[in-house]
Amino acid sequence: MMFFSTVVSTFALAIAAVSAAPAPTSPNVGSPVSLIVVSPEISSPTAGQVWPINSTQTVTWDASKLPKESANMTGMLLLGYEQDGVSSEHLDITHPLATQFPLSAGHVNVTVPNKPAGDNYIVVLFGDSGNTSPKFTIQ
Ligand SMILES: *[C@@H]1O[C@H](CO)[C@@H](O)[C@H](O)[C@H]1NC(C)=O
Ligand SMILES: *[C@@H]1O[C@H](CO)[C@@H](O)[C@H](O)[C@H]1NC(C)=O
Ligand SMILES: *[C@@H]1O[C@H](CO)[C@@H](O)[C@H](O)[C@H]1NC(C)=O
């Protein structure tokens, strides 16, 4: 759980860094090794898509832009939801939708968990940073 919390808290930092490139996000300050941040863009679910509880859904992302150094990296997919005026994505860290799948595959199938119906759900795909999907519906 330590690991997951660390990943999630680094998420905000990594996003902040993207707008201010080149960014010294590496903890190895002074090291000549540059940190690659892998967070492929999610192409499905799309905004407003409907996920019935218990159905199987395919989450897809653009694997073509992944750096070759990430060839063997595995991903983690978390479910969350957004609320107006709240910056938290309410990620369900204790029940990942999927873990240990190859990022290079560009997709992973998940079973939609039993959650209260809502149209403000998101998924976040983690490599070593995270990328958030548009909002979709669970019903
Ligand atoms: C989802 O599947 C579980 C286990 O098979 C079942 O108990 C539950 O009623 C199903 N829920 C819905 C909304 O279909
Ligand atoms: C990925 O794994 C394969 C097989 O283990 C290995 O040959 C290759 O060098 C690895 N690639 C990277 C970028 O680590
Ligand atoms: C994932 O879901 C898609 C679409 O339903 C299906 O074609 C594919 O076979 C599934 N893949 C796996 C590994 O279950």
PDB file of C-alpha atoms and ligand atoms in Angstrom:
ATOM      1  CA  MET A   1       0.000   0.000   0.000  1.00  0.00           C
ATOM      2  CA  MET A   2       2.962   2.282   0.600  1.00  0.00           C
ATOM      3  CA  PHE A   3       3.812   1.874  -3.038  1.00  0.00           C
ATOM      4  CA  PHE A   4       0.342   2.810  -4.272  1.00  0.00           C
ATOM      5  CA  SER A   5       0.156   5.895  -2.058  1.00  0.00           C
ATOM      6  CA  THR A   6       3.526   7.019  -3.341  1.00  0.00           C
ATOM      7  CA  VAL A   7       2.470   6.561  -6.933  1.00  0.00           C
ATOM      8  CA  VAL A   8      -0.735   8.479  -6.419  1.00  0.00           C
ATOM      9  CA  SER A   9       0.894  11.362  -4.612  1.00  0.00           C
ATOM     10  CA  THR A  10       3.529  11.664  -7.338  1.00  0.00           C
ATOM     11  CA  PHE A  11       0.733  11.919  -9.889  1.00  0.00           C
ATOM     12  CA  ALA A  12      -0.067  15.555  -9.164  1.00  0.00           C
ATOM     13  CA  LEU A  13       3.608  16.450  -9.259  1.00  0.00           C
ATOM     14  CA  ALA A  14       4.146  14.740 -12.579  1.00  0.00           C
ATOM     15  CA  ILE A  15       1.208  16.551 -14.145  1.00  0.00           C
ATOM     16  CA  ALA A  16       2.481  19.869 -12.828  1.00  0.00           C
ATOM     17  CA  ALA A  17       5.849  19.076 -14.345  1.00  0.00           C
ATOM     18  CA  VAL A  18       4.417  18.511 -17.817  1.00  0.00           C
ATOM     19  CA  SER A  19       3.395  22.131 -18.154  1.00  0.00           C
ATOM     20  CA  ALA A  20       6.839  23.319 -17.104  1.00  0.00           C
ATOM     21  CA  ALA A  21       9.146  21.084 -19.159  1.00  0.00           C
ATOM     22  CA  PRO A  22      12.014  20.388 -18.931  1.00  0.00           C
ATOM     23  CA  ALA A  23      11.304  19.456 -15.372  1.00  0.00           C
ATOM     24  CA  PRO A  24      13.642  18.057 -12.737  1.00  0.00           C
ATOM     25  CA  THR A  25      11.174  15.454 -11.471  1.00  0.00           C
ATOM     26  CA  SER A  26      13.879  12.908 -10.756  1.00  0.00           C
ATOM     27  CA  PRO A  27      14.668  12.255  -7.109  1.00  0.00           C
ATOM     28  CA  ASN A  28      18.261  11.650  -8.242  1.00  0.00           C
ATOM     29  CA  VAL A  29      19.055  15.321  -8.459  1.00  0.00           C
ATOM     30  CA  GLY A  30      22.435  15.788 -10.048  1.00  0.00           C
ATOM     31  CA  SER A  31      22.321  12.386 -11.706  1.00  0.00           C
ATOM     32  CA  PRO A  32      22.983  12.307 -15.464  1.00  0.00           C
ATOM     33  CA  VAL A  33      20.234   9.695 -15.865  1.00  0.00           C
ATOM     34  CA  SER A  34      17.084  11.330 -17.159  1.00  0.00           C
ATOM     35  CA  LEU A  35      13.773  10.091 -15.821  1.00  0.00           C
ATOM     36  CA  ILE A  36      11.283   8.873 -18.387  1.00  0.00           C
ATOM     37  CA  VAL A  37       7.713   9.446 -17.349  1.00  0.00           C
ATOM     38  CA  VAL A  38       5.333   6.986 -18.928  1.00  0.00           C
ATOM     39  CA  SER A  39       1.661   7.895 -18.887  1.00  0.00           C
ATOM     40  CA  PRO A  40      -0.034   6.908 -22.145  1.00  0.00           C
ATOM     41  CA  GLU A  41      -3.185   8.745 -23.137  1.00  0.00           C
ATOM     42  CA  ILE A  42      -6.443   6.844 -22.636  1.00  0.00           C
ATOM     43  CA  SER A  43      -8.562   6.472 -25.787  1.00  0.00           C
ATOM     44  CA  SER A  44     -11.407   4.473 -24.203  1.00  0.00           C
ATOM     45  CA  PRO A  45     -13.590   4.966 -22.172  1.00  0.00           C
ATOM     46  CA  THR A  46     -14.682   8.087 -24.006  1.00  0.00           C
ATOM     47  CA  ALA A  47     -16.721  10.870 -22.416  1.00  0.00           C
ATOM     48  CA  GLY A  48     -20.225   9.758 -21.484  1.00  0.00           C
ATOM     49  CA  GLN A  49     -19.663   6.087 -22.220  1.00  0.00           C
ATOM     50  CA  VAL A  50     -21.907   3.771 -20.185  1.00  0.00           C
ATOM     51  CA  TRP A  51     -20.495   0.844 -18.205  1.00  0.00           C
ATOM     52  CA  PRO A  52     -23.153  -1.543 -16.853  1.00  0.00           C
ATOM     53  CA  ILE A  53     -22.173  -3.156 -13.535  1.00  0.00           C
ATOM     54  CA  ASN A  54     -20.633  -6.633 -14.039  1.00  0.00           C
ATOM     55  CA  SER A  55     -20.018  -6.081 -17.722  1.00  0.00           C
ATOM     56  CA  THR A  56     -16.592  -6.515 -19.294  1.00  0.00           C
ATOM     57  CA  GLN A  57     -15.139  -3.302 -20.688  1.00  0.00           C
ATOM     58  CA  THR A  58     -11.976  -2.756 -22.679  1.00  0.00           C
ATOM     59  CA  VAL A  59      -9.854   0.208 -21.641  1.00  0.00           C
ATOM     60  CA  THR A  60      -7.515   1.303 -24.432  1.00  0.00           C
ATOM     61  CA  TRP A  61      -4.596   3.699 -24.650  1.00  0.00           C
ATOM     62  CA  ASP A  62      -2.081   4.878 -27.180  1.00  0.00           C
ATOM     63  CA  ALA A  63       0.845   2.470 -26.849  1.00  0.00           C
ATOM     64  CA  SER A  64       2.504   3.774 -30.022  1.00  0.00           C
ATOM     65  CA  LYS A  65       4.053   6.764 -28.256  1.00  0.00           C
ATOM     66  CA  LEU A  66       5.617   4.777 -25.430  1.00  0.00           C
ATOM     67  CA  PRO A  67       9.395   5.118 -25.237  1.00  0.00           C
ATOM     68  CA  LYS A  68      11.206   1.892 -26.077  1.00  0.00           C
ATOM     69  CA  GLU A  69      12.720   1.854 -22.563  1.00  0.00           C
ATOM     70  CA  SER A  70       9.217   1.103 -21.287  1.00  0.00           C
ATOM     71  CA  ALA A  71       8.822  -2.035 -23.420  1.00  0.00           C
ATOM     72  CA  ASN A  72       8.438  -4.326 -20.421  1.00  0.00           C
ATOM     73  CA  MET A  73       6.630  -1.966 -18.089  1.00  0.00           C
ATOM     74  CA  THR A  74       3.417  -3.092 -16.460  1.00  0.00           C
ATOM     75  CA  GLY A  75       0.483  -0.866 -15.669  1.00  0.00           C
ATOM     76  CA  MET A  76      -2.165  -0.392 -13.028  1.00  0.00           C
ATOM     77  CA  LEU A  77      -5.689   0.868 -13.631  1.00  0.00           C
ATOM     78  CA  LEU A  78      -7.682   2.557 -10.862  1.00  0.00           C
ATOM     79  CA  LEU A  79     -11.306   3.634 -10.742  1.00  0.00           C
ATOM     80  CA  GLY A  80     -12.193   7.014  -9.295  1.00  0.00           C
ATOM     81  CA  TYR A  81     -14.754   9.766  -9.630  1.00  0.00           C
ATOM     82  CA  GLU A  82     -14.725  13.507  -9.913  1.00  0.00           C
ATOM     83  CA  GLN A  83     -16.766  16.022  -7.962  1.00  0.00           C
ATOM     84  CA  ASP A  84     -17.244  19.670  -8.828  1.00  0.00           C
ATOM     85  CA  GLY A  85     -14.964  21.881  -6.803  1.00  0.00           C
ATOM     86  CA  VAL A  86     -12.955  18.961  -5.396  1.00  0.00           C
ATOM     87  CA  SER A  87      -9.514  18.283  -6.796  1.00  0.00           C
ATOM     88  CA  SER A  88      -9.351  14.689  -5.475  1.00  0.00           C
ATOM     89  CA  GLU A  89     -10.059  11.967  -8.010  1.00  0.00           C
ATOM     90  CA  HIS A  90     -11.261   9.657  -5.200  1.00  0.00           C
ATOM     91  CA  LEU A  91      -9.192   6.823  -6.587  1.00  0.00           C
ATOM     92  CA  ASP A  92     -10.082   3.380  -5.242  1.00  0.00           C
ATOM     93  CA  ILE A  93      -6.550   2.311  -4.429  1.00  0.00           C
ATOM     94  CA  THR A  94      -7.575  -0.800  -2.495  1.00  0.00           C
ATOM     95  CA  HIS A  95      -9.487  -2.322  -5.442  1.00  0.00           C
ATOM     96  CA  PRO A  96      -7.512  -1.733  -8.631  1.00  0.00           C
ATOM     97  CA  LEU A  97      -9.505  -2.598 -11.768  1.00  0.00           C
ATOM     98  CA  ALA A  98      -6.391  -4.249 -13.184  1.00  0.00           C
ATOM     99  CA  THR A  99      -2.707  -4.595 -12.305  1.00  0.00           C
ATOM    100  CA  GLN A 100       0.438  -6.062 -13.834  1.00  0.00           C
ATOM    101  CA  PHE A 101      -0.741  -5.835 -17.434  1.00  0.00           C
ATOM    102  CA  PRO A 102       1.764  -4.896 -20.150  1.00  0.00           C
ATOM    103  CA  LEU A 103       1.524  -1.229 -21.106  1.00  0.00           C
ATOM    104  CA  SER A 104       2.710  -2.136 -24.579  1.00  0.00           C
ATOM    105  CA  ALA A 105      -0.541  -4.074 -25.209  1.00  0.00           C
ATOM    106  CA  GLY A 106      -2.537  -0.856 -25.481  1.00  0.00           C
ATOM    107  CA  HIS A 107      -5.602  -2.360 -23.830  1.00  0.00           C
ATOM    108  CA  VAL A 108      -6.817  -4.235 -20.778  1.00  0.00           C
ATOM    109  CA  ASN A 109     -10.213  -5.801 -20.054  1.00  0.00           C
ATOM    110  CA  VAL A 110     -11.898  -5.080 -16.762  1.00  0.00           C
ATOM    111  CA  THR A 111     -15.069  -6.208 -15.014  1.00  0.00           C
ATOM    112  CA  VAL A 112     -17.159  -3.247 -13.884  1.00  0.00           C
ATOM    113  CA  PRO A 113     -17.469  -3.369 -10.078  1.00  0.00           C
ATOM    114  CA  ASN A 114     -20.671  -2.869  -8.120  1.00  0.00           C
ATOM    115  CA  LYS A 115     -20.654   0.889  -7.477  1.00  0.00           C
ATOM    116  CA  PRO A 116     -23.404   3.457  -6.923  1.00  0.00           C
ATOM    117  CA  ALA A 117     -24.753   4.664 -10.280  1.00  0.00           C
ATOM    118  CA  GLY A 118     -23.110   7.878 -11.418  1.00  0.00           C
ATOM    119  CA  ASP A 119     -21.964   9.801 -14.460  1.00  0.00           C
ATOM    120  CA  ASN A 120     -18.759  11.158 -12.951  1.00  0.00           C
ATOM    121  CA  TYR A 121     -16.543   8.083 -12.950  1.00  0.00           C
ATOM    122  CA  ILE A 122     -13.013   8.124 -14.331  1.00  0.00           C
ATOM    123  CA  VAL A 123     -10.192   5.645 -14.693  1.00  0.00           C
ATOM    124  CA  VAL A 124      -6.550   6.524 -14.208  1.00  0.00           C
ATOM    125  CA  LEU A 125      -3.882   4.492 -15.963  1.00  0.00           C
ATOM    126  CA  PHE A 126      -0.540   4.359 -14.205  1.00  0.00           C
ATOM    127  CA  GLY A 127       2.787   3.664 -15.711  1.00  0.00           C
ATOM    128  CA  ASP A 128       5.146   5.648 -13.546  1.00  0.00           C
ATOM    129  CA  SER A 129       2.825   8.599 -13.771  1.00  0.00           C
ATOM    130  CA  GLY A 130      -0.924   8.627 -14.323  1.00  0.00           C
ATOM    131  CA  ASN A 131      -3.310   9.625 -17.076  1.00  0.00           C
ATOM    132  CA  THR A 132      -6.989  10.254 -16.469  1.00  0.00           C
ATOM    133  CA  SER A 133      -9.870   9.301 -18.769  1.00  0.00           C
ATOM    134  CA  PRO A 134     -12.835  11.575 -19.482  1.00  0.00           C
ATOM    135  CA  LYS A 135     -15.864  11.105 -17.236  1.00  0.00           C
ATOM    136  CA  PHE A 136     -18.116   8.104 -17.960  1.00  0.00           C
ATOM    137  CA  THR A 137     -21.197   6.497 -16.438  1.00  0.00           C
ATOM    138  CA  ILE A 138     -21.598   3.370 -14.309  1.00  0.00           C
ATOM    139  CA  GLN A 139     -25.128   2.072 -13.978  1.00  0.00           C
TER     140      GLN A 139
HETATM  141  C1  LIG B   1     -23.132  -8.805 -10.450  1.00  0.00           C
HETATM  142  O1  LIG B   1     -22.634 -10.111 -10.279  1.00  0.00           O
HETATM  143  C2  LIG B   1     -22.770 -10.594  -8.959  1.00  0.00           C
HETATM  144  C3  LIG B   1     -22.060 -11.927  -8.860  1.00  0.00           C
HETATM  145  O2  LIG B   1     -22.401 -12.752  -9.937  1.00  0.00           O
HETATM  146  C4  LIG B   1     -24.255 -10.674  -8.603  1.00  0.00           C
HETATM  147  O3  LIG B   1     -24.404 -11.117  -7.269  1.00  0.00           O
HETATM  148  C5  LIG B   1     -24.857  -9.284  -8.731  1.00  0.00           C
HETATM  149  O4  LIG B   1     -26.262  -9.353  -8.515  1.00  0.00           O
HETATM  150  C6  LIG B   1     -24.597  -8.711 -10.110  1.00  0.00           C
HETATM  151  N1  LIG B   1     -25.049  -7.330 -10.125  1.00  0.00           N
HETATM  152  C7  LIG B   1     -25.703  -6.796 -11.166  1.00  0.00           C
HETATM  153  C8  LIG B   1     -26.110  -5.363 -11.005  1.00  0.00           C
HETATM  154  O5  LIG B   1     -25.939  -7.420 -12.176  1.00  0.00           O
HETATM  155  C1  LIG B   2      12.308  -6.611 -22.190  1.00  0.00           C
HETATM  156  O1  LIG B   2      12.350  -8.001 -21.873  1.00  0.00           O
HETATM  157  C2  LIG B   2      13.030  -8.778 -22.864  1.00  0.00           C
HETATM  158  C3  LIG B   2      12.864 -10.237 -22.497  1.00  0.00           C
HETATM  159  O2  LIG B   2      13.111 -10.442 -21.129  1.00  0.00           O
HETATM  160  C4  LIG B   2      14.474  -8.325 -22.923  1.00  0.00           C
HETATM  161  O3  LIG B   2      15.181  -9.066 -23.903  1.00  0.00           O
HETATM  162  C5  LIG B   2      14.529  -6.838 -23.270  1.00  0.00           C
HETATM  163  O4  LIG B   2      15.866  -6.383 -23.240  1.00  0.00           O
HETATM  164  C6  LIG B   2      13.700  -6.029 -22.299  1.00  0.00           C
HETATM  165  N1  LIG B   2      13.633  -4.664 -22.783  1.00  0.00           N
HETATM  166  C7  LIG B   2      13.827  -3.598 -21.989  1.00  0.00           C
HETATM  167  C8  LIG B   2      13.754  -2.259 -22.647  1.00  0.00           C
HETATM  168  O5  LIG B   2      14.076  -3.712 -20.782  1.00  0.00           O
HETATM  169  C1  LIG B   3     -11.226  -8.153 -24.249  1.00  0.00           C
HETATM  170  O1  LIG B   3     -12.486  -7.736 -24.696  1.00  0.00           O
HETATM  171  C2  LIG B   3     -12.588  -7.673 -26.110  1.00  0.00           C
HETATM  172  C3  LIG B   3     -13.910  -7.036 -26.468  1.00  0.00           C
HETATM  173  O2  LIG B   3     -14.954  -7.558 -25.689  1.00  0.00           O
HETATM  174  C4  LIG B   3     -12.445  -9.103 -26.644  1.00  0.00           C
HETATM  175  O3  LIG B   3     -12.512  -9.077 -28.056  1.00  0.00           O
HETATM  176  C5  LIG B   3     -11.103  -9.667 -26.227  1.00  0.00           C
HETATM  177  O4  LIG B   3     -10.994 -11.003 -26.610  1.00  0.00           O
HETATM  178  C6  LIG B   3     -10.927  -9.572 -24.724  1.00  0.00           C
HETATM  179  N1  LIG B   3      -9.568  -9.941 -24.366  1.00  0.00           N
HETATM  180  C7  LIG B   3      -9.301 -10.726 -23.351  1.00  0.00           C
HETATM  181  C8  LIG B   3      -7.840 -10.980 -23.086  1.00  0.00           C
HETATM  182  O5  LIG B   3     -10.177 -11.193 -22.631  1.00  0.00           O
END
